PDB file of C-alpha atoms in Angstrom:
ATOM      1  CA  MET A   1      91.442  87.583 114.524  1.00  0.00           C
ATOM      2  CA  VAL A   2      90.416  87.726 110.845  1.00  0.00           C
ATOM      3  CA  GLN A   3      86.690  87.242 110.522  1.00  0.00           C
ATOM      4  CA  GLU A   4      84.879  85.678 107.591  1.00  0.00           C
ATOM      5  CA  LEU A   5      81.692  87.700 107.649  1.00  0.00           C
ATOM      6  CA  THR A   6      78.533  87.004 105.682  1.00  0.00           C
ATOM      7  CA  ARG A   7      76.599  89.696 103.868  1.00  0.00           C
ATOM      8  CA  ARG A   8      72.923  89.899 104.786  1.00  0.00           C
ATOM      9  CA  ALA A   9      70.435  89.270 101.989  1.00  0.00           C
ATOM     10  CA  ASP A  10      69.350  92.937 102.147  1.00  0.00           C
ATOM     11  CA  TRP A  11      72.875  94.355 102.546  1.00  0.00           C
ATOM     12  CA  ARG A  12      72.557  96.849  99.687  1.00  0.00           C
ATOM     13  CA  ALA A  13      69.518  98.550 101.223  1.00  0.00           C
ATOM     14  CA  ARG A  14      71.123  98.502 104.680  1.00  0.00           C
ATOM     15  CA  LEU A  15      74.385  99.977 103.349  1.00  0.00           C
ATOM     16  CA  ALA A  16      72.497 102.690 101.463  1.00  0.00           C
ATOM     17  CA  ALA A  17      70.542 103.588 104.619  1.00  0.00           C
ATOM     18  CA  GLU A  18      73.732 103.674 106.708  1.00  0.00           C
ATOM     19  CA  MET A  19      75.563 105.853 104.185  1.00  0.00           C
ATOM     20  CA  ASP A  20      72.554 108.180 104.056  1.00  0.00           C
ATOM     21  CA  ARG A  21      72.498 108.344 107.862  1.00  0.00           C
ATOM     22  CA  GLN A  22      76.214 109.167 107.967  1.00  0.00           C
ATOM     23  CA  ARG A  23      76.252 111.503 104.970  1.00  0.00           C
ATOM     24  CA  ARG A  24      75.674 114.680 106.962  1.00  0.00           C
ATOM     25  CA  THR A  25      77.717 113.732 110.020  1.00  0.00           C
ATOM     26  CA  PRO A  26      81.058 115.541 110.048  1.00  0.00           C
ATOM     27  CA  PHE A  27      84.333 113.875 110.927  1.00  0.00           C
ATOM     28  CA  ALA A  28      85.110 113.658 114.659  1.00  0.00           C
ATOM     29  CA  TRP A  29      87.991 111.618 116.107  1.00  0.00           C
ATOM     30  CA  GLY A  30      86.558 108.708 118.079  1.00  0.00           C
ATOM     31  CA  PRO A  31      82.793 108.882 117.701  1.00  0.00           C
ATOM     32  CA  HIS A  32      82.684 109.407 113.915  1.00  0.00           C
ATOM     33  CA  ASP A  33      86.035 109.014 112.222  1.00  0.00           C
ATOM     34  CA  CYS A  34      86.974 106.901 109.216  1.00  0.00           C
ATOM     35  CA  ALA A  35      87.392 103.743 111.318  1.00  0.00           C
ATOM     36  CA  LEU A  36      84.764 103.779 114.074  1.00  0.00           C
ATOM     37  CA  GLY A  37      82.171 105.738 112.107  1.00  0.00           C
ATOM     38  CA  LEU A  38      82.454 105.255 108.362  1.00  0.00           C
ATOM     39  CA  ALA A  39      84.048 101.798 108.007  1.00  0.00           C
ATOM     40  CA  ALA A  40      82.627 100.114 111.108  1.00  0.00           C
ATOM     41  CA  GLY A  41      79.186 101.504 110.308  1.00  0.00           C
ATOM     42  CA  ALA A  42      79.368 100.066 106.790  1.00  0.00           C
ATOM     43  CA  VAL A  43      80.526  96.659 108.038  1.00  0.00           C
ATOM     44  CA  GLU A  44      77.743  96.533 110.606  1.00  0.00           C
ATOM     45  CA  ALA A  45      75.118  97.527 108.027  1.00  0.00           C
ATOM     46  CA  ILE A  46      76.294  94.883 105.566  1.00  0.00           C
ATOM     47  CA  THR A  47      76.921  91.983 107.962  1.00  0.00           C
ATOM     48  CA  GLY A  48      75.490  92.856 111.376  1.00  0.00           C
ATOM     49  CA  ALA A  49      78.963  92.514 112.956  1.00  0.00           C
ATOM     50  CA  ASP A  50      80.123  95.375 115.196  1.00  0.00           C
ATOM     51  CA  LEU A  51      83.899  95.679 114.871  1.00  0.00           C
ATOM     52  CA  ARG A  52      84.130  98.627 117.284  1.00  0.00           C
ATOM     53  CA  ALA A  53      84.544  96.402 120.368  1.00  0.00           C
ATOM     54  CA  GLY A  54      87.200  97.700 122.697  1.00  0.00           C
ATOM     55  CA  MET A  55      87.929 100.799 120.612  1.00  0.00           C
ATOM     56  CA  SER A  56      85.042 103.165 121.300  1.00  0.00           C
ATOM     57  CA  GLY A  57      85.838 106.006 123.660  1.00  0.00           C
ATOM     58  CA  ARG A  58      89.585 105.354 123.752  1.00  0.00           C
ATOM     59  CA  TYR A  59      90.696 108.451 121.823  1.00  0.00           C
ATOM     60  CA  GLN A  60      89.513 111.900 120.776  1.00  0.00           C
ATOM     61  CA  THR A  61      92.442 113.118 118.642  1.00  0.00           C
ATOM     62  CA  ALA A  62      94.638 111.933 115.771  1.00  0.00           C
ATOM     63  CA  ARG A  63      97.581 111.408 118.112  1.00  0.00           C
ATOM     64  CA  GLY A  64      95.318 109.523 120.496  1.00  0.00           C
ATOM     65  CA  ALA A  65      94.183 107.256 117.655  1.00  0.00           C
ATOM     66  CA  LEU A  66      97.805 106.566 116.750  1.00  0.00           C
ATOM     67  CA  ARG A  67      98.646 105.790 120.395  1.00  0.00           C
ATOM     68  CA  VAL A  68      95.763 103.304 120.580  1.00  0.00           C
ATOM     69  CA  LEU A  69      96.846 101.664 117.303  1.00  0.00           C
ATOM     70  CA  ARG A  70     100.394 101.268 118.603  1.00  0.00           C
ATOM     71  CA  ALA A  71      99.204 100.047 122.020  1.00  0.00           C
ATOM     72  CA  GLU A  72      97.209  97.350 120.208  1.00  0.00           C
ATOM     73  CA  GLY A  73     100.391  96.301 118.372  1.00  0.00           C
ATOM     74  CA  PHE A  74      99.726  97.811 114.940  1.00  0.00           C
ATOM     75  CA  GLU A  75     102.041 100.044 112.942  1.00  0.00           C
ATOM     76  CA  THR A  76      99.334 101.227 110.554  1.00  0.00           C
ATOM     77  CA  LEU A  77      95.573 101.534 110.340  1.00  0.00           C
ATOM     78  CA  GLY A  78      95.656  99.080 107.445  1.00  0.00           C
ATOM     79  CA  ASP A  79      97.428  96.511 109.631  1.00  0.00           C
ATOM     80  CA  ALA A  80      94.667  96.868 112.229  1.00  0.00           C
ATOM     81  CA  VAL A  81      91.990  96.211 109.595  1.00  0.00           C
ATOM     82  CA  ALA A  82      94.006  93.234 108.286  1.00  0.00           C
ATOM     83  CA  ALA A  83      93.698  91.684 111.742  1.00  0.00           C
ATOM     84  CA  LEU A  84      89.892  91.802 111.389  1.00  0.00           C
ATOM     85  CA  LEU A  85      89.034  91.333 107.716  1.00  0.00           C
ATOM     86  CA  PRO A  86      90.478  89.245 104.861  1.00  0.00           C
ATOM     87  CA  GLU A  87      92.645  91.305 102.510  1.00  0.00           C
ATOM     88  CA  HIS A  88      92.175  91.294  98.743  1.00  0.00           C
ATOM     89  CA  ASP A  89      95.266  90.167  96.841  1.00  0.00           C
ATOM     90  CA  ASN A  90      94.128  92.234  93.869  1.00  0.00           C
ATOM     91  CA  LEU A  91      92.671  95.724  94.422  1.00  0.00           C
ATOM     92  CA  LEU A  92      90.549  95.316  91.298  1.00  0.00           C
ATOM     93  CA  MET A  93      88.583  92.639  93.164  1.00  0.00           C
ATOM     94  CA  ALA A  94      87.294  95.142  95.738  1.00  0.00           C
ATOM     95  CA  ARG A  95      83.527  95.396  95.484  1.00  0.00           C
ATOM     96  CA  VAL A  96      80.854  97.718  96.779  1.00  0.00           C
ATOM     97  CA  GLY A  97      80.886  97.780 100.581  1.00  0.00           C
ATOM     98  CA  ASP A  98      84.450  96.547 101.008  1.00  0.00           C
ATOM     99  CA  ILE A  99      86.854  98.645 103.069  1.00  0.00           C
ATOM    100  CA  ALA A 100      89.784 100.448 101.448  1.00  0.00           C
ATOM    101  CA  VAL A 101      92.895 102.095 102.851  1.00  0.00           C
ATOM    102  CA  ILE A 102      94.103 105.376 101.326  1.00  0.00           C
ATOM    103  CA  ALA A 103      96.971 107.725 102.168  1.00  0.00           C
ATOM    104  CA  ALA A 104      96.114 110.604 104.501  1.00  0.00           C
ATOM    105  CA  GLU A 105      97.722 113.623 106.130  1.00  0.00           C
ATOM    106  CA  GLY A 106      98.479 113.700 109.842  1.00  0.00           C
ATOM    107  CA  PRO A 107      99.969 111.340 112.385  1.00  0.00           C
ATOM    108  CA  VAL A 108      97.979 108.241 111.393  1.00  0.00           C
ATOM    109  CA  ARG A 109      98.989 108.686 107.689  1.00  0.00           C
ATOM    110  CA  GLU A 110      96.207 106.412 106.463  1.00  0.00           C
ATOM    111  CA  ALA A 111      92.429 106.634 106.300  1.00  0.00           C
ATOM    112  CA  LEU A 112      89.663 104.134 105.661  1.00  0.00           C
ATOM    113  CA  ALA A 113      87.096 104.426 102.901  1.00  0.00           C
ATOM    114  CA  VAL A 114      84.125 102.411 101.714  1.00  0.00           C
ATOM    115  CA  VAL A 115      84.320 101.069  98.174  1.00  0.00           C
ATOM    116  CA  ASP A 116      81.501 102.231  95.932  1.00  0.00           C
ATOM    117  CA  VAL A 117      80.758 101.461  92.275  1.00  0.00           C
ATOM    118  CA  SER A 118      82.938 104.156  90.725  1.00  0.00           C
ATOM    119  CA  ALA A 119      84.743 105.778  93.647  1.00  0.00           C
ATOM    120  CA  LEU A 120      85.618 105.560  97.327  1.00  0.00           C
ATOM    121  CA  ILE A 121      83.378 107.086  99.985  1.00  0.00           C
ATOM    122  CA  VAL A 122      85.497 109.004 102.504  1.00  0.00           C
ATOM    123  CA  LEU A 123      84.785 111.093 105.561  1.00  0.00           C
ATOM    124  CA  THR A 124      85.455 114.846 105.438  1.00  0.00           C
ATOM    125  CA  GLU A 125      84.948 117.780 107.773  1.00  0.00           C
ATOM    126  CA  GLN A 126      81.494 118.269 106.207  1.00  0.00           C
ATOM    127  CA  GLY A 127      80.423 114.622 105.957  1.00  0.00           C
ATOM    128  CA  HIS A 128      80.924 112.248 103.036  1.00  0.00           C
ATOM    129  CA  GLY A 129      83.245 112.938 100.151  1.00  0.00           C
ATOM    130  CA  ARG A 130      84.532 110.967  97.171  1.00  0.00           C
ATOM    131  CA  ARG A 131      88.016 109.885  96.126  1.00  0.00           C
ATOM    132  CA  PRO A 132      89.079 107.944  93.024  1.00  0.00           C
ATOM    133  CA  ARG A 133      89.321 104.172  93.354  1.00  0.00           C
ATOM    134  CA  ALA A 134      92.872 104.516  92.007  1.00  0.00           C
ATOM    135  CA  GLU A 135      93.922 105.937  95.414  1.00  0.00           C
ATOM    136  CA  MET A 136      93.276 102.559  97.106  1.00  0.00           C
ATOM    137  CA  LEU A 137      96.440 101.213  98.747  1.00  0.00           C
ATOM    138  CA  ARG A 138      94.823  98.125 100.288  1.00  0.00           C
ATOM    139  CA  ALA A 139      91.336  96.606 100.262  1.00  0.00           C
ATOM    140  CA  PHE A 140      89.542  94.246 102.642  1.00  0.00           C
ATOM    141  CA  ARG A 141      86.610  91.935 101.999  1.00  0.00           C
ATOM    142  CA  VAL A 142      83.388  92.564 103.896  1.00  0.00           C
ATOM    143  CA  GLY A 143      81.420  89.340 103.632  1.00  0.00           C
TER     144      GLY A 143
END
């Protein structure tokens, strides 16, 4: 169910604190991947809504994540996000804190990122990384 979320008055400070908290946490399927760690953490910081319901603890590998996506009726990670958040018709309208979909290697073939002023914040083996905004395939409004 697509949710119209509202940004908290202090969302910028909360998002900055969440990104700082996550910055040094390496990628790990399930507990801290691009969906349940990076994107869901950003959404919760900005709006207070926890979108992890029913997903936490259900997978520990890329193939497991894909199996859960398919079991939930989604072909892609982007389709799963589209079931939760309103999609931007125009990628240029994506603003700081929105969620982006980019191409990725591996079975899932997509990854989530958080839109920043001049780039996308992504999760890497070492923690946060940056990718160009031009790599955005889809974007979803957070509040």
